[in-house]
PDB file of C-alpha atoms in Angstrom:
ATOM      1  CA  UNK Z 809      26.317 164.253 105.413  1.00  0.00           C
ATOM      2  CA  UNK Z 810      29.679 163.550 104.523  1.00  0.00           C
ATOM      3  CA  UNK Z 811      30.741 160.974 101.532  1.00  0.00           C
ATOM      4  CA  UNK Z 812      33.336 158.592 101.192  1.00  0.00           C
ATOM      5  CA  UNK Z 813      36.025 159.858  98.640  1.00  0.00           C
ATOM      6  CA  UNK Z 814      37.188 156.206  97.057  1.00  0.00           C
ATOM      7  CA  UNK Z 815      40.887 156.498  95.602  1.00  0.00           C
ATOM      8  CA  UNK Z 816      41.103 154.874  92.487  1.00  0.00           C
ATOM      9  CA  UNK Z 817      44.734 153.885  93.190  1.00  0.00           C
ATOM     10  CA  UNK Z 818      44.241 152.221  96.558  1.00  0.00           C
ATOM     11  CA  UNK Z 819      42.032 150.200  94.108  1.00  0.00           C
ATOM     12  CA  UNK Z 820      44.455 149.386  91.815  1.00  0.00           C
ATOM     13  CA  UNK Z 821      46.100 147.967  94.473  1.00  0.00           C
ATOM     14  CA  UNK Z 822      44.166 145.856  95.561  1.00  0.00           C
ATOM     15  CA  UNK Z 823      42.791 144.551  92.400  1.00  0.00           C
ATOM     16  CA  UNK Z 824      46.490 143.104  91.978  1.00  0.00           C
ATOM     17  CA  UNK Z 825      47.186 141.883  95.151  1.00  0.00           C
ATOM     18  CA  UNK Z 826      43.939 139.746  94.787  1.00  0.00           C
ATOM     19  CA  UNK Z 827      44.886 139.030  91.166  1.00  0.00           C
ATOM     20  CA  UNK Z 828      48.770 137.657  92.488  1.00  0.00           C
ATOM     21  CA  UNK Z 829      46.986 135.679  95.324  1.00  0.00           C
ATOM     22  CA  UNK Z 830      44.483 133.851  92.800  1.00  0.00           C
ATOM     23  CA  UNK Z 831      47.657 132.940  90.516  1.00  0.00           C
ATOM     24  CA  UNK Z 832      49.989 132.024  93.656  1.00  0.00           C
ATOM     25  CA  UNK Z 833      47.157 129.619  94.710  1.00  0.00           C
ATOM     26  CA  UNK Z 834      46.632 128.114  90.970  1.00  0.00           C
ATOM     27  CA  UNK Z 835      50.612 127.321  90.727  1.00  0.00           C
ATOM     28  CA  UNK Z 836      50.148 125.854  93.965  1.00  0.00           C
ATOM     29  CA  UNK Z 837      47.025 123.504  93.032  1.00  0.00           C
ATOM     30  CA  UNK Z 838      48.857 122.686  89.620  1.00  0.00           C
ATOM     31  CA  UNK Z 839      52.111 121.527  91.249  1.00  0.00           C
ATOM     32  CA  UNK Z 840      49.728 119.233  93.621  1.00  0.00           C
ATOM     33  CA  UNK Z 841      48.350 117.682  90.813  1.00  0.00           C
ATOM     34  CA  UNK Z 842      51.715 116.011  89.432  1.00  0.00           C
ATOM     35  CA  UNK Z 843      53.394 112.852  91.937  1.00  0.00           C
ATOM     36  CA  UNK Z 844      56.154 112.943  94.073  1.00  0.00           C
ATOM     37  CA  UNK Z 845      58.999 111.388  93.468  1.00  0.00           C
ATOM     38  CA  UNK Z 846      58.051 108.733  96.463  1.00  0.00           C
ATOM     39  CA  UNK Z 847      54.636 108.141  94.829  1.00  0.00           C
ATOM     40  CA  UNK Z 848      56.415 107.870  91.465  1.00  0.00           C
ATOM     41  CA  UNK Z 849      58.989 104.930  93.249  1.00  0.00           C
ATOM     42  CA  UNK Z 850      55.800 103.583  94.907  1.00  0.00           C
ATOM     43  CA  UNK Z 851      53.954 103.103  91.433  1.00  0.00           C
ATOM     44  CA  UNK Z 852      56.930 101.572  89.539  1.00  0.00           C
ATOM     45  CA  UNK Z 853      57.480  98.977  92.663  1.00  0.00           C
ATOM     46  CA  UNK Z 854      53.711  97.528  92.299  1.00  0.00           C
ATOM     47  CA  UNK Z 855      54.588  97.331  88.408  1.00  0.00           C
ATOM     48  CA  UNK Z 856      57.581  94.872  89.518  1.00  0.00           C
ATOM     49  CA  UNK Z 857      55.730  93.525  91.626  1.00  0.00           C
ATOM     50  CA  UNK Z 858      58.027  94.209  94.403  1.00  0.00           C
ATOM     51  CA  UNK Z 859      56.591  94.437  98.131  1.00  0.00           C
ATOM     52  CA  UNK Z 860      57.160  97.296 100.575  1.00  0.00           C
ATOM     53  CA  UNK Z 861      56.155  98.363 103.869  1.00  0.00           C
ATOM     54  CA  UNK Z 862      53.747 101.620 103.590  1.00  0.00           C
ATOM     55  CA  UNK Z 863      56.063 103.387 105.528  1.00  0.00           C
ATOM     56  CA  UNK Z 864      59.238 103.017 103.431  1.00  0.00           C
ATOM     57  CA  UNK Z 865      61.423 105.804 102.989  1.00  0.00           C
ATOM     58  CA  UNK Z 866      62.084 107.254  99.438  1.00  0.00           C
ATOM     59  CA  UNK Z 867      66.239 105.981  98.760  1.00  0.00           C
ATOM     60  CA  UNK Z 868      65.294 102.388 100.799  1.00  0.00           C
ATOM     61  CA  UNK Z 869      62.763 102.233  98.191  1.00  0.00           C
ATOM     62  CA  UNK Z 870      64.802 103.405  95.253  1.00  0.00           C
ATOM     63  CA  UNK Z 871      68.054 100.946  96.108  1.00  0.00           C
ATOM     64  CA  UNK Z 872      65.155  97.953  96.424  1.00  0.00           C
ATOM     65  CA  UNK Z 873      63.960  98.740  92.898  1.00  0.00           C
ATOM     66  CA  UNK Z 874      67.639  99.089  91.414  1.00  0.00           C
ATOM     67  CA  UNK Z 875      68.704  95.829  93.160  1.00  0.00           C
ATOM     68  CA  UNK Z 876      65.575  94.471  91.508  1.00  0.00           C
ATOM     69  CA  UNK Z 877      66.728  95.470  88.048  1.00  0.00           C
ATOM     70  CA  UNK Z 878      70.211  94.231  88.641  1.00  0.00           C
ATOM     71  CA  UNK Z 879      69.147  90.751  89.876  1.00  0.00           C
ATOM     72  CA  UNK Z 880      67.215  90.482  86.836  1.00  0.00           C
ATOM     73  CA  UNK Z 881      69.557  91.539  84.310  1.00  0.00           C
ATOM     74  CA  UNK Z 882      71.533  89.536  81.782  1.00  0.00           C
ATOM     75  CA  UNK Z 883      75.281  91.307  82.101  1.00  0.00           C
ATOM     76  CA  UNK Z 884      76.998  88.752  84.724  1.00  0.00           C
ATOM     77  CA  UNK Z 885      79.420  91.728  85.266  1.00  0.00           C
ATOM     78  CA  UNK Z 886      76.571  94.521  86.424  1.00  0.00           C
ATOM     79  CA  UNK Z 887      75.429  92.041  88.323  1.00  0.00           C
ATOM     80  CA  UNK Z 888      78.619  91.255  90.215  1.00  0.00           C
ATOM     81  CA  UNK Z 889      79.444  95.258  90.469  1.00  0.00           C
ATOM     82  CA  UNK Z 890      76.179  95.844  91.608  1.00  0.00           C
ATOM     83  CA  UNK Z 891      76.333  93.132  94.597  1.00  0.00           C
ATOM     84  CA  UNK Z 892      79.950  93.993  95.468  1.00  0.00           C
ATOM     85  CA  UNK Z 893      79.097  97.518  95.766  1.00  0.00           C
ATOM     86  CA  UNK Z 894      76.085  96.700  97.789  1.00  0.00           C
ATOM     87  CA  UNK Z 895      78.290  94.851 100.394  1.00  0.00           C
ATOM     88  CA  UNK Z 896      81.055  97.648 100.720  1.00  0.00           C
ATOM     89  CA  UNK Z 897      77.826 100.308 101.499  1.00  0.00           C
ATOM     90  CA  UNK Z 898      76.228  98.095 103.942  1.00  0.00           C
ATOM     91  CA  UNK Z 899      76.821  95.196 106.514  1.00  0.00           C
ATOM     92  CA  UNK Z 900      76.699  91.531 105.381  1.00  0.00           C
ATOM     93  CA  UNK Z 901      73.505  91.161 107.584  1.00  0.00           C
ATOM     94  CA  UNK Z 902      71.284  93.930 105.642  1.00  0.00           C
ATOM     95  CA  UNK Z 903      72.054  92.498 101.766  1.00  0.00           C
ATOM     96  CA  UNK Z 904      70.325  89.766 100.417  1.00  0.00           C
ATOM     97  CA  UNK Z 905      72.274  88.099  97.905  1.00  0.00           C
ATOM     98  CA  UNK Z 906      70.146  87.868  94.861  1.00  0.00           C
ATOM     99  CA  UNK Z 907      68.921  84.014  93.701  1.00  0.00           C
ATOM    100  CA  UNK Z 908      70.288  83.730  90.821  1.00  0.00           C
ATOM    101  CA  UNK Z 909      73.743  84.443  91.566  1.00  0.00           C
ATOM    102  CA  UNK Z 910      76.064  81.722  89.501  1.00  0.00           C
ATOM    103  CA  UNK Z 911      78.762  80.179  91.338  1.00  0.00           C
ATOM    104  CA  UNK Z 912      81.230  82.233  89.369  1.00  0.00           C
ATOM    105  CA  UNK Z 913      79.570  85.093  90.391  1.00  0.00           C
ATOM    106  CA  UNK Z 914      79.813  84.656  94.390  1.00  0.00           C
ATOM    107  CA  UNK Z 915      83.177  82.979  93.781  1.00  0.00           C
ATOM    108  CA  UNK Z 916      84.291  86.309  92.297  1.00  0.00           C
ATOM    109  CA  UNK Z 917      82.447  88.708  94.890  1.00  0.00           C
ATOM    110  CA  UNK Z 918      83.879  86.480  98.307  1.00  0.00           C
ATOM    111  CA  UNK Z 919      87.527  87.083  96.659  1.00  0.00           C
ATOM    112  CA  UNK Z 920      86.938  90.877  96.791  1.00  0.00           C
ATOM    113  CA  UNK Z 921      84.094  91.804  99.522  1.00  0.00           C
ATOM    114  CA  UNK Z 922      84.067  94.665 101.392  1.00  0.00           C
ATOM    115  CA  UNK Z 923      87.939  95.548 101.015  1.00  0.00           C
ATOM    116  CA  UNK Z 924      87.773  98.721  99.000  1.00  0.00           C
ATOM    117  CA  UNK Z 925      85.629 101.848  98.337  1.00  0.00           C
ATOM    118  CA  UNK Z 926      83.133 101.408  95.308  1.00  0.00           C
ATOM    119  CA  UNK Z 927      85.701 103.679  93.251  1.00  0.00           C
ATOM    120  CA  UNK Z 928      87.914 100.470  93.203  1.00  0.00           C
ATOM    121  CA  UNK Z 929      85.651  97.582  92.443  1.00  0.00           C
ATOM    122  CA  UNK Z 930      85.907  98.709  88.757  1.00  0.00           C
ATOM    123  CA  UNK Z 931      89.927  99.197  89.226  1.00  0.00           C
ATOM    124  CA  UNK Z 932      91.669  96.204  87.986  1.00  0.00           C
ATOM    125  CA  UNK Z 933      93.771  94.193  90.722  1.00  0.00           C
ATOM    126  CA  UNK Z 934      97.106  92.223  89.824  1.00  0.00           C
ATOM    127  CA  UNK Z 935      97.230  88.912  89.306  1.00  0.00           C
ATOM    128  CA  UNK Z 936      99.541  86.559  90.313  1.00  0.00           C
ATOM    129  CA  UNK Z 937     100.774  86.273  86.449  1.00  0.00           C
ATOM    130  CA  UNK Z 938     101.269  90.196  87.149  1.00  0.00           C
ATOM    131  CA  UNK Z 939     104.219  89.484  89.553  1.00  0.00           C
ATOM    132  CA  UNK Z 940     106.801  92.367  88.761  1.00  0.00           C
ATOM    133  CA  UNK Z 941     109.955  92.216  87.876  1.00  0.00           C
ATOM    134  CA  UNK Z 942     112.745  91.606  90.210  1.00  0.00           C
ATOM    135  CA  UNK Z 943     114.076  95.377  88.767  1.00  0.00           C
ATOM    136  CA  UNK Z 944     110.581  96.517  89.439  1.00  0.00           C
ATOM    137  CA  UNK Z 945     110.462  95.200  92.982  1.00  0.00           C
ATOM    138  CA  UNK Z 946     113.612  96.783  93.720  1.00  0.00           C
ATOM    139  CA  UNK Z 947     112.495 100.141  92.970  1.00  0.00           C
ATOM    140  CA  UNK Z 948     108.878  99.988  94.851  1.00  0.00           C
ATOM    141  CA  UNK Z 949     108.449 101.347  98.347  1.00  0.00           C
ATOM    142  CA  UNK Z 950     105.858  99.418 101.295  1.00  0.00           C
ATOM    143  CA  UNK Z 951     102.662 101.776  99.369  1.00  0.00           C
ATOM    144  CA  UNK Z 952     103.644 100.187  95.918  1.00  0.00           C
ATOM    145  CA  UNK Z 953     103.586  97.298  97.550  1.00  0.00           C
ATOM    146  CA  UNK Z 954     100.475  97.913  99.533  1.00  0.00           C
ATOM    147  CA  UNK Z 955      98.995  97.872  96.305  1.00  0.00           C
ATOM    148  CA  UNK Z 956      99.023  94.281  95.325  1.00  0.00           C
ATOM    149  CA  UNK Z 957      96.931  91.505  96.912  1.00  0.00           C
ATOM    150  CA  UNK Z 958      98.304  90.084 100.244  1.00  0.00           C
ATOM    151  CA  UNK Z 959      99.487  86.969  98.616  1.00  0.00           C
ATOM    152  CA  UNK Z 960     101.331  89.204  95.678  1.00  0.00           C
ATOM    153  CA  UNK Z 961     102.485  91.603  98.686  1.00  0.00           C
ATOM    154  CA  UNK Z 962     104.154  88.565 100.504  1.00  0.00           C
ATOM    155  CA  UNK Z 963     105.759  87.471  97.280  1.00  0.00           C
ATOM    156  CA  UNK Z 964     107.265  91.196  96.466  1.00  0.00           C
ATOM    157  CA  UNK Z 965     108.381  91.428  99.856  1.00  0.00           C
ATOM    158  CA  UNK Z 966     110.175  87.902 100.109  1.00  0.00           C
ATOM    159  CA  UNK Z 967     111.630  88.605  96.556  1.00  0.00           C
ATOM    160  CA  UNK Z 968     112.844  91.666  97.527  1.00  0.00           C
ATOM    161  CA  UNK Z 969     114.648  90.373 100.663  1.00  0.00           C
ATOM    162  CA  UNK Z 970     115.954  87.611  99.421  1.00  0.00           C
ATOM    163  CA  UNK Z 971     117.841  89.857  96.620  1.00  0.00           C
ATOM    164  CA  UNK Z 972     119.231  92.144  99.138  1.00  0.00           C
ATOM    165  CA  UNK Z 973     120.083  90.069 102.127  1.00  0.00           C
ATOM    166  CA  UNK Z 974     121.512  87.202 100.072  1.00  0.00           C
ATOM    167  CA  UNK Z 975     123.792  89.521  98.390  1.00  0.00           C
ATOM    168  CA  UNK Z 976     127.213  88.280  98.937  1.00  0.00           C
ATOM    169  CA  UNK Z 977     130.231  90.808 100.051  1.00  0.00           C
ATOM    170  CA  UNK Z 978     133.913  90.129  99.870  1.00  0.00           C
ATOM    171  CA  UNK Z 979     135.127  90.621 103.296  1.00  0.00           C
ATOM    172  CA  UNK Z 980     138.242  90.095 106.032  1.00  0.00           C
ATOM    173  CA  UNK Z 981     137.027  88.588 108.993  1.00  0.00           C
ATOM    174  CA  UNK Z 982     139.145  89.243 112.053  1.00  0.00           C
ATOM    175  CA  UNK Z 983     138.283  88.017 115.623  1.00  0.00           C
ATOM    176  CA  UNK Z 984     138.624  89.992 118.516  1.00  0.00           C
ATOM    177  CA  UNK Z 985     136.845  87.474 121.484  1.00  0.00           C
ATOM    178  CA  UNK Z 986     139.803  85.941 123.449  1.00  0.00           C
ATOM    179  CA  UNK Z 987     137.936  83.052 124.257  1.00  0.00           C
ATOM    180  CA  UNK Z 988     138.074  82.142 120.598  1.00  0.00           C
ATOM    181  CA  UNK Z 989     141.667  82.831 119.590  1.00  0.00           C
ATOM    182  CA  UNK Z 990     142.229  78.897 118.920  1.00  0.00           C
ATOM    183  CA  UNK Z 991     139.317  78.818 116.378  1.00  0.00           C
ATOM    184  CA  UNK Z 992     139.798  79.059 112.961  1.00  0.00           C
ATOM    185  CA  UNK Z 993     136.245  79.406 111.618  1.00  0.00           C
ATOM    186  CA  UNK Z 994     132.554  79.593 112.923  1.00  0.00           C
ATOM    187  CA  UNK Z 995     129.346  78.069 111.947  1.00  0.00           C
ATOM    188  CA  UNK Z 996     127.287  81.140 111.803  1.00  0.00           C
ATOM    189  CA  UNK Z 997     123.676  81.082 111.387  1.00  0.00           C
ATOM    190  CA  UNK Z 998     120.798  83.632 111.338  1.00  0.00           C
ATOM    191  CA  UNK Z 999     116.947  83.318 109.926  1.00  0.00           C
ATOM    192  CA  UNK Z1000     113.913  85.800 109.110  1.00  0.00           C
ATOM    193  CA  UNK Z1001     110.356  85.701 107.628  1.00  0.00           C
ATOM    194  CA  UNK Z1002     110.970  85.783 104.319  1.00  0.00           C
ATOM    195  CA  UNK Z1003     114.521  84.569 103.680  1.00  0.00           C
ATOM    196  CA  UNK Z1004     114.889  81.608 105.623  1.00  0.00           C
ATOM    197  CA  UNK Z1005     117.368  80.247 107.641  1.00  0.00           C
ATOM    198  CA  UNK Z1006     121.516  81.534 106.352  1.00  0.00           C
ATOM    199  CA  UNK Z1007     124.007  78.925 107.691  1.00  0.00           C
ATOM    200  CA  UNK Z1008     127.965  79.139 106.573  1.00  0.00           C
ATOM    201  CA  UNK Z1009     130.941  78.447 107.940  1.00  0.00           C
ATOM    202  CA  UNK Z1010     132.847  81.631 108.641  1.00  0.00           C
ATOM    203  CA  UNK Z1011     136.520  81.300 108.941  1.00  0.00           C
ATOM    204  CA  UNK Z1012     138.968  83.751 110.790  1.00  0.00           C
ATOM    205  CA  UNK Z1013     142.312  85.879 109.913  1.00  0.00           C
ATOM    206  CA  UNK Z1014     144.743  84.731 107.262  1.00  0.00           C
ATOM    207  CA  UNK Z1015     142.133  82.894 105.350  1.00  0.00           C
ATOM    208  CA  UNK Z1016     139.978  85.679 104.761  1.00  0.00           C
ATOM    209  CA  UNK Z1017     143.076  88.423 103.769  1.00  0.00           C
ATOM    210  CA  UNK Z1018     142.374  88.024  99.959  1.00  0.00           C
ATOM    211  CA  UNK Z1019     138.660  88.502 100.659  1.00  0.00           C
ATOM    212  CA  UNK Z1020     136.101  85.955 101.881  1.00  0.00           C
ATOM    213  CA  UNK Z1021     132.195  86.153 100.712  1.00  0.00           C
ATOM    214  CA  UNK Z1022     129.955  86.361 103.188  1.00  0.00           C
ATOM    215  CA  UNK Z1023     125.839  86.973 102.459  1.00  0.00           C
ATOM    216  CA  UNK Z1024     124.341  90.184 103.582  1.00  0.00           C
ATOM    217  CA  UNK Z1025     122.484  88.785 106.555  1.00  0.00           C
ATOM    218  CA  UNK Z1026     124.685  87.569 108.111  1.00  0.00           C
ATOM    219  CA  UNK Z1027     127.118  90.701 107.595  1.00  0.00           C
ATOM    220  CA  UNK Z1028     124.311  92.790 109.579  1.00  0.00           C
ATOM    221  CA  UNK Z1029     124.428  89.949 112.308  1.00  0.00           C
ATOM    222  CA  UNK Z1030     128.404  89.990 112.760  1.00  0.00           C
ATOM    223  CA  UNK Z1031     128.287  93.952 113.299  1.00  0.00           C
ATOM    224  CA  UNK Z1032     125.327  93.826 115.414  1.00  0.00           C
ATOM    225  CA  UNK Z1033     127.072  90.863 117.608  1.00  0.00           C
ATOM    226  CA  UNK Z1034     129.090  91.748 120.574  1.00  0.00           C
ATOM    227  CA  UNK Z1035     131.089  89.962 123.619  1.00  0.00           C
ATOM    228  CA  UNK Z1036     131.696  90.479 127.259  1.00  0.00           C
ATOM    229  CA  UNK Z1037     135.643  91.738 127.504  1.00  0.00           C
ATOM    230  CA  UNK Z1038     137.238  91.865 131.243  1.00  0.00           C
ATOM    231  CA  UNK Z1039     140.116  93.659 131.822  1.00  0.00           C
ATOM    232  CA  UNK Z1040     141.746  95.231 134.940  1.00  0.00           C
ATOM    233  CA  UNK Z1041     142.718  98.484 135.819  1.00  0.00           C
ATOM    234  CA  UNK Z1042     144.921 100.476 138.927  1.00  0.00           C
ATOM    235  CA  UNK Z1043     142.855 102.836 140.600  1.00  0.00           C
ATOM    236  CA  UNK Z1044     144.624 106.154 142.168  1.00  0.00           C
ATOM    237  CA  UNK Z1045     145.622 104.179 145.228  1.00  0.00           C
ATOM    238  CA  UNK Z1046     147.034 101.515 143.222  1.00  0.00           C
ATOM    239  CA  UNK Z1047     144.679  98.724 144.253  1.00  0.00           C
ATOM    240  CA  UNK Z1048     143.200  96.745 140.902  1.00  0.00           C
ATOM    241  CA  UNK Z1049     139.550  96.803 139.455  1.00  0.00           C
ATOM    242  CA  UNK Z1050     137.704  94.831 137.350  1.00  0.00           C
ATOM    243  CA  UNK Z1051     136.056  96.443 134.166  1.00  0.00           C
ATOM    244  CA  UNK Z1052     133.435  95.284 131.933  1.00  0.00           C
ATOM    245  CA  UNK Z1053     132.244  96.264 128.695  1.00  0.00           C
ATOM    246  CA  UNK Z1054     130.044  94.764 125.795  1.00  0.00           C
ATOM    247  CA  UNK Z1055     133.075  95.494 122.802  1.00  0.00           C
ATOM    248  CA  UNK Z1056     132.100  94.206 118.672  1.00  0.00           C
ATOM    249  CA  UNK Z1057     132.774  90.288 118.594  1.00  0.00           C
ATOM    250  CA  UNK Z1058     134.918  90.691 114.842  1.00  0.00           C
ATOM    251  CA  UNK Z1059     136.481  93.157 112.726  1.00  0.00           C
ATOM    252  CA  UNK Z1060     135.155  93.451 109.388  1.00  0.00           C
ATOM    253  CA  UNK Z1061     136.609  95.285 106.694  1.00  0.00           C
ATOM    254  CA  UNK Z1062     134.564  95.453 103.500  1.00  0.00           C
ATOM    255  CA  UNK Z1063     136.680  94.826 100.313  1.00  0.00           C
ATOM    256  CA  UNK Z1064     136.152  96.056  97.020  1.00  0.00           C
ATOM    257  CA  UNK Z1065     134.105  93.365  94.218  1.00  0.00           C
ATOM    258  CA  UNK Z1066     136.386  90.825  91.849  1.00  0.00           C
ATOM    259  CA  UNK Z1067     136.483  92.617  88.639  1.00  0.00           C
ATOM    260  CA  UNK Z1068     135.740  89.920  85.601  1.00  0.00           C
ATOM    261  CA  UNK Z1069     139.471  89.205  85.378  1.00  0.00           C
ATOM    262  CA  UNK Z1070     139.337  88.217  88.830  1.00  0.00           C
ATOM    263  CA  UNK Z1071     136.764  86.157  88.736  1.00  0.00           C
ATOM    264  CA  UNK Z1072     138.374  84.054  85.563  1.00  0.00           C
ATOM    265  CA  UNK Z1073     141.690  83.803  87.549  1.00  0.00           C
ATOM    266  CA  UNK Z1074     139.736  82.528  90.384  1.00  0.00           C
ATOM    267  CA  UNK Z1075     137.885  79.972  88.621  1.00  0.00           C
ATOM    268  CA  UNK Z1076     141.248  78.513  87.263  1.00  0.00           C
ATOM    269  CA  UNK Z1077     142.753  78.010  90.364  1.00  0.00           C
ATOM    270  CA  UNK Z1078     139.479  76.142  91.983  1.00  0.00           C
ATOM    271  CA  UNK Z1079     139.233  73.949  89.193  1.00  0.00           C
ATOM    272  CA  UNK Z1080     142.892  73.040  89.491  1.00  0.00           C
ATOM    273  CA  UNK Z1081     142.880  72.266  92.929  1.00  0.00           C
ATOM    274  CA  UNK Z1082     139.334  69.884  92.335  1.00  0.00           C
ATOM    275  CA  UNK Z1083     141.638  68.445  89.726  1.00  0.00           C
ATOM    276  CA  UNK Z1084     144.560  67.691  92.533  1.00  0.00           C
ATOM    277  CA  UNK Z1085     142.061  66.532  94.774  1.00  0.00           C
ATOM    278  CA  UNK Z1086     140.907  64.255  92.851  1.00  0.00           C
TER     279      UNK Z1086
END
């Protein structure tokens, strides 16, 4: 009859591995005990009183319960920041703007809904009283711009034109279309967005020799602005032939600004000759 030889480590063994099962399953049991985070949202809802489908998910619920507080606080501004946040996460159909929302309130969130990340609800926008300088304006590019409110934008932008394209130049005007060599002047005209209509009488040759002012705009039109010149040539068998080009409508030569001196000596002479008129 043979007997079993038992092997008191083999026993050991086991006696732990039964021992680290026992504790594994206590942990377990003891972290059942405590509430989930759901159950935990769940509880605090019925304490608000707030209803909720069975079924609801753990952020839905979470967002319900901090619109909740929000609605019922007394800080106008959380309030606001809360709601205008709300409709830059979600579409207009899924918030419910709270009840007791003052006029101010939803007069202040319409001006600013859904037109920038939650980041920049807090940000500070310019006001119309914030309306840079004309310096300023001349130094910002179209994203300094872009940074205003539309209204402010189309304000920068027509102050900004207006400075450049109404700045005058002292030019001589010289007119190259042969259909216009009995003219002395023209009525020139030209219009945009933001500056308006330009209208001036432009005159032609001698009169413009010491320098005649012209604005900007209508600089850039004259250069741009071209006419249809004819003119014959002999081919190699001597018979004629008709050639058209598009050739620049004046000659414009830029001339340098009156210096202060200039400008004083000018002024005399136009008040004398007011003076004669008169």
């Amino acid at each position: 009859m043979s007997e079993e030889i038992e092997n008191p480590k083999e026993e050991e063994e086991e006696q732990e591995q039964e021992e680290e099962e026992e504790e594994a399953a206590a942990n377990e049991e003891t972290f059942d005990e405590g509430p989930t985070r759901l159950q935990a949202l769940k509880l605090k809802a019925a304490a608000l009183g707030l209803k909720h489908s069975p079924n609801i998910g753990e952020e839905t619920l979470a967002e319900k319960i901090h619109a909740h507080e929000i609605a019922n606080s007394r800080d106008p501004l959380e309030k606001t920041q809360s709601m205008l946040a709300a409709q830059v996460l979600k579409p207009k159909s899924v918030i419910a703007e709270p009840a007791d929302v003052s006029p101010v309130e939803r007069v202040i969130a319409s001006r600013v809904r859904a037109v920038a990340p939650i980041e920049a609800i807090n940000k500070k926008a310019p006001r119309v009283s914030d309306l840079p300088s004309i310096h300023e304006i001349l130094l910002m590019d179209k994203y300094d711009i872009m940074a205003y409110p539309p209204k402010i934008q189309t304000r920068i932008i027509r102050a900004k034109q207006r400075y450049e394209q109404l700045k005058l130049l002292r030019c001589q005007i010289f007119n190259n279309n042969p259909a216009k060599l009995d003219l002395k002047g023209e009525i020139l005209a030209v219009s945009n967005k933001y500056v308006g209509v330009v209208k001036k009488f432009v005159p032609f040759g001698e009169a413009t020799e010491k320098g005649y002012h012209i604005p900007q705009i209508l600089y850039d039109m004259m250069k741009r602005k071209k006419y249809q010149r004819v003119y014959i040539v002999k081919n190699d068998n001597g018979t004629d032939r008709v050639v058209q080009t598009m050739a620049p409508e004046y000659t414009i030569t830029i001339l340098p600004q009156l210096t202060s001196e200039e400008l004083h000596e000018l002024a005399m002479r136009q008040a004398a000759a007011e003076r004669v008129s008169a």
